[in-house]
Amino acid sequence: SQTIHQWPATLVQPVGSPLSLECTVEGTSNPNLYWYRQAAGRGLQLLFYSVGIGQISSEVPQNLSASRPQDRQFILSSKKLLLSDSGFYLCAWSPGTGRHSDSPLHFGNGTRLTVT
Amino acid sequence: AQRVTQPEKLLSVFKGAPVELKCNYSYSGSPELFWYVQYSRQRLQLLLRHISRESIKGFTADLNKGETSFHLKKPFAQEEDSAMYYCALRGAFMFSGGYNKLIFGAGTRLAVHP
């Protein structure tokens, strides 16, 4: 069966420090991968999605970037964190194109990031 | 612009009472609507989708295009229904390329008291 791992679960970082959140999926190949963020009082906002290695699409301009160095690995990064980057970050996957790509999103447990 | 609105941050009811979690959307085309749920210490997961027209855990939701709503209902709430509920929308253009772009509402926390 497929599983998704996301770490760390919580993170406290000072303003200006770098960020690296990692997400990996097991039990499937060529998944679509997503990074969502939930800020206080807001819904889940799609930040990035990827349909393949090295293919990253950004939904909103921001201080963050994403990379997909391997098929089942999705990394969310920042060179210098801002206070406004605080929030709850969720990684998700869905089957890739042509194979039940209409199936629901499968979410990780999330990372709570606090920038101080 | 595409938007999903859940007007209630918190809905508090007693066990056995009817529940209605409101969801309104803004989308010019034909949307697909979903309800996702997150129970305590569990992951966010799909509860139901309007195209399935099914009842999951006693919950139903009907897409009302005239009122642009997709309210989640259950006739008799149970304590185990306590969770965070998110309404989500996907438009036809969001599915191009085979990826699944969902727009989520802010969520409603349902608290069912004994």
Coordinates of C-alpha atoms in Angstrom, one line a residue:
Chain A
S1 CA 0.0 0.0 0.0
Q2 CA 1.0 3.6 -0.5
T3 CA 2.3 5.7 2.3
I4 CA 3.5 9.3 2.6
H5 CA 6.0 10.5 5.0
Q6 CA 6.6 14.1 5.9
W7 CA 9.1 15.6 8.3
P8 CA 9.8 17.2 10.6
A9 CA 6.5 17.3 12.5
T10 CA 7.3 20.7 14.1
L11 CA 9.9 23.2 13.5
V12 CA 10.9 26.5 15.1
Q13 CA 13.2 28.7 13.0
P14 CA 14.5 32.2 13.4
V15 CA 13.8 34.8 10.8
G16 CA 16.4 34.8 8.0
S17 CA 17.3 31.1 8.5
P18 CA 17.0 28.5 5.7
L19 CA 14.2 25.9 5.5
S20 CA 14.0 22.4 4.2
L21 CA 10.9 20.3 4.6
E22 CA 10.9 16.8 3.1
C23 CA 8.2 14.6 1.8
T24 CA 8.5 11.1 0.4
V25 CA 5.9 8.7 -1.0
E26 CA 6.2 4.9 -1.0
G27 CA 4.4 2.2 -2.8
T28 CA 3.7 4.1 -6.0
S29 CA 5.6 5.5 -9.0
N30 CA 5.3 8.8 -10.9
P31 CA 2.9 10.3 -8.4
N32 CA 1.7 13.9 -8.6
L33 CA 3.0 15.7 -5.6
Y34 CA 1.7 18.8 -3.9
W35 CA 2.7 21.3 -1.1
Y36 CA -0.2 23.1 0.7
R37 CA 0.0 25.6 3.4
Q38 CA -2.5 26.5 6.0
A39 CA -2.1 29.9 7.7
A40 CA -4.2 30.8 10.7
G41 CA -7.9 31.3 9.9
R42 CA -7.4 30.4 6.2
G43 CA -8.0 27.4 4.1
L44 CA -5.4 25.2 2.6
Q45 CA -3.5 27.1 -0.1
L46 CA -1.8 25.2 -2.9
L47 CA 1.8 26.3 -3.1
F48 CA 3.5 24.0 -5.5
Y49 CA 2.7 20.9 -7.5
S50 CA 4.8 18.5 -9.5
V51 CA 3.9 16.0 -12.2
G52 CA 7.4 14.6 -12.6
I53 CA 11.1 14.8 -11.6
G54 CA 12.3 18.3 -12.0
Q55 CA 8.9 19.6 -13.0
I56 CA 7.6 22.2 -10.5
S57 CA 4.8 24.6 -10.9
S58 CA 4.2 27.4 -8.5
E59 CA 0.8 28.6 -7.7
V60 CA 1.5 31.8 -5.7
P61 CA 4.5 34.1 -5.6
Q62 CA 6.3 33.7 -2.3
N63 CA 9.5 33.3 -0.4
L64 CA 9.5 29.5 -0.9
S65 CA 10.7 27.1 -3.6
A66 CA 10.2 23.4 -4.2
S67 CA 12.2 20.7 -5.8
R68 CA 11.7 17.1 -6.9
P69 CA 15.1 15.5 -7.1
Q70 CA 13.7 12.0 -7.2
D71 CA 10.4 10.5 -8.4
R72 CA 8.9 10.1 -4.9
Q73 CA 10.7 13.0 -3.1
F74 CA 9.4 16.5 -2.8
I75 CA 11.2 19.2 -0.9
L76 CA 10.0 22.6 0.2
S77 CA 12.8 25.2 0.8
S78 CA 13.5 28.7 1.6
K79 CA 16.9 30.6 1.7
K80 CA 15.7 33.1 4.3
L81 CA 12.5 32.6 6.3
L82 CA 10.1 35.4 6.9
L83 CA 7.7 35.7 9.8
S84 CA 4.9 35.4 7.4
D85 CA 6.1 31.9 6.4
S86 CA 4.8 30.5 9.7
G87 CA 2.0 28.0 9.2
F88 CA 1.1 24.4 8.8
Y89 CA 2.6 22.8 5.7
L90 CA 1.0 19.7 4.1
C91 CA 2.4 17.4 1.5
A92 CA 0.1 15.4 -0.6
W93 CA 0.1 13.0 -3.5
S94 CA -2.2 11.6 -6.1
P95 CA -1.7 9.0 -8.9
G96 CA -0.1 10.4 -12.0
T97 CA -1.6 11.1 -15.3
G98 CA -3.5 8.2 -17.0
R99 CA -3.8 6.1 -13.9
H100 CA -6.7 7.0 -11.7
S101 CA -5.5 10.6 -11.7
D102 CA -9.0 11.6 -10.6
S103 CA -8.5 9.9 -7.3
P104 CA -8.5 12.0 -4.1
L105 CA -5.4 13.6 -2.6
H106 CA -3.6 11.7 0.0
F107 CA -2.1 13.9 2.7
G108 CA 0.9 13.6 5.0
N109 CA 0.7 14.5 8.7
G110 CA 2.0 18.0 8.1
T111 CA 4.7 20.2 9.5
R112 CA 4.0 23.1 11.9
L113 CA 6.5 25.8 11.2
T114 CA 7.0 28.7 13.5
V115 CA 9.3 31.5 12.5
T116 CA 10.4 33.6 15.4
Chain B
A1 CA -12.1 34.0 -9.1
Q2 CA -12.5 30.6 -7.6
R3 CA -13.3 30.6 -3.9
V4 CA -14.7 28.3 -1.3
T5 CA -16.3 29.8 1.8
Q6 CA -17.1 28.0 5.0
P7 CA -18.7 30.7 7.2
E8 CA -18.5 28.9 10.5
K9 CA -15.2 28.3 12.2
L10 CA -16.8 26.2 14.9
L11 CA -20.0 24.3 15.1
S12 CA -21.0 22.9 18.4
V13 CA -23.9 20.4 18.8
F14 CA -25.1 17.8 21.2
K15 CA -25.0 14.1 20.3
G16 CA -28.1 13.1 18.4
A17 CA -28.7 16.6 17.0
P18 CA -28.8 17.3 13.3
V19 CA -25.7 18.8 11.8
E20 CA -25.2 21.0 8.8
L21 CA -21.8 22.3 7.8
K22 CA -22.1 25.1 5.3
C23 CA -20.0 25.5 2.2
N24 CA -20.5 28.0 -0.6
Y25 CA -18.4 28.4 -3.6
S26 CA -17.6 30.8 -6.4
Y27 CA -16.8 29.3 -9.8
S28 CA -18.0 30.2 -13.2
G29 CA -18.0 26.7 -14.8
S30 CA -19.1 23.3 -13.6
P31 CA -17.2 22.4 -10.4
E32 CA -16.5 19.3 -8.6
L33 CA -17.0 19.6 -4.9
F34 CA -15.5 17.5 -2.1
W35 CA -15.5 17.3 1.7
Y36 CA -12.3 16.4 3.5
V37 CA -12.1 15.6 7.2
Q38 CA -9.4 15.5 9.7
Y39 CA -10.0 13.6 13.0
S40 CA -7.8 14.3 16.0
R41 CA -4.3 13.0 15.4
Q42 CA -5.1 11.7 12.0
R43 CA -4.4 12.9 8.5
L44 CA -6.6 14.9 6.3
Q45 CA -8.7 12.5 4.2
L46 CA -11.5 12.5 1.7
L47 CA -14.9 12.1 3.2
L48 CA -17.1 12.4 0.1
R49 CA -17.4 13.9 -3.3
H50 CA -20.5 15.2 -5.0
I51 CA -20.2 13.1 -8.1
S52 CA -20.4 9.9 -6.0
R53 CA -23.8 10.8 -4.5
E54 CA -23.2 8.5 -1.6
S55 CA -23.5 8.6 2.1
I56 CA -20.4 8.2 4.1
K57 CA -20.5 7.7 7.9
G58 CA -24.1 9.0 7.7
F59 CA -23.0 12.3 6.0
T60 CA -24.5 13.5 2.7
A61 CA -23.9 16.6 0.7
D62 CA -25.9 17.8 -2.3
L63 CA -24.5 20.2 -4.9
N64 CA -26.9 23.1 -5.4
K65 CA -25.7 25.0 -8.4
G66 CA -28.4 27.6 -8.0
E67 CA -27.3 28.6 -4.6
T68 CA -23.6 27.6 -5.3
S69 CA -23.6 25.5 -2.1
F70 CA -22.4 22.1 -1.1
H71 CA -23.5 21.8 2.5
L72 CA -22.6 18.7 4.5
K73 CA -25.4 17.2 6.5
K74 CA -26.0 14.4 9.0
P75 CA -29.4 13.8 10.7
F76 CA -28.0 12.6 14.0
A77 CA -24.5 13.6 15.1
Q78 CA -22.2 11.2 17.0
E79 CA -19.3 12.1 19.3
E80 CA -16.9 10.4 16.9
D81 CA -17.9 13.0 14.2
S82 CA -16.0 15.6 16.1
A83 CA -13.3 16.8 13.6
M84 CA -12.2 19.5 11.3
Y85 CA -14.1 19.6 8.0
Y86 CA -12.9 21.2 4.8
C87 CA -14.9 21.8 1.7
A88 CA -12.9 21.8 -1.5
L89 CA -13.6 22.7 -5.2
R90 CA -12.0 21.6 -8.4
G91 CA -12.9 23.1 -11.7
A92 CA -12.5 21.4 -15.1
F93 CA -9.5 23.6 -16.0
M94 CA -7.8 22.6 -12.7
F95 CA -7.7 19.0 -13.9
S96 CA -5.9 19.6 -17.1
G97 CA -2.6 17.9 -17.3
G98 CA -3.7 15.2 -14.9
Y99 CA -3.0 16.9 -11.7
N100 CA -5.4 17.5 -9.0
K101 CA -5.7 21.2 -8.0
L102 CA -8.1 21.6 -5.2
I103 CA -9.2 24.9 -3.7
F104 CA -10.0 24.5 0.0
G105 CA -12.2 26.5 2.4
A106 CA -10.9 27.7 5.8
G107 CA -12.5 24.7 7.5
T108 CA -15.1 24.2 10.2
R109 CA -14.5 22.5 13.4
L110 CA -17.4 20.3 14.5
A111 CA -17.6 19.5 18.2
V112 CA -20.2 17.0 19.2
H113 CA -20.9 17.0 23.0
P114 CA -22.4 14.0 24.9

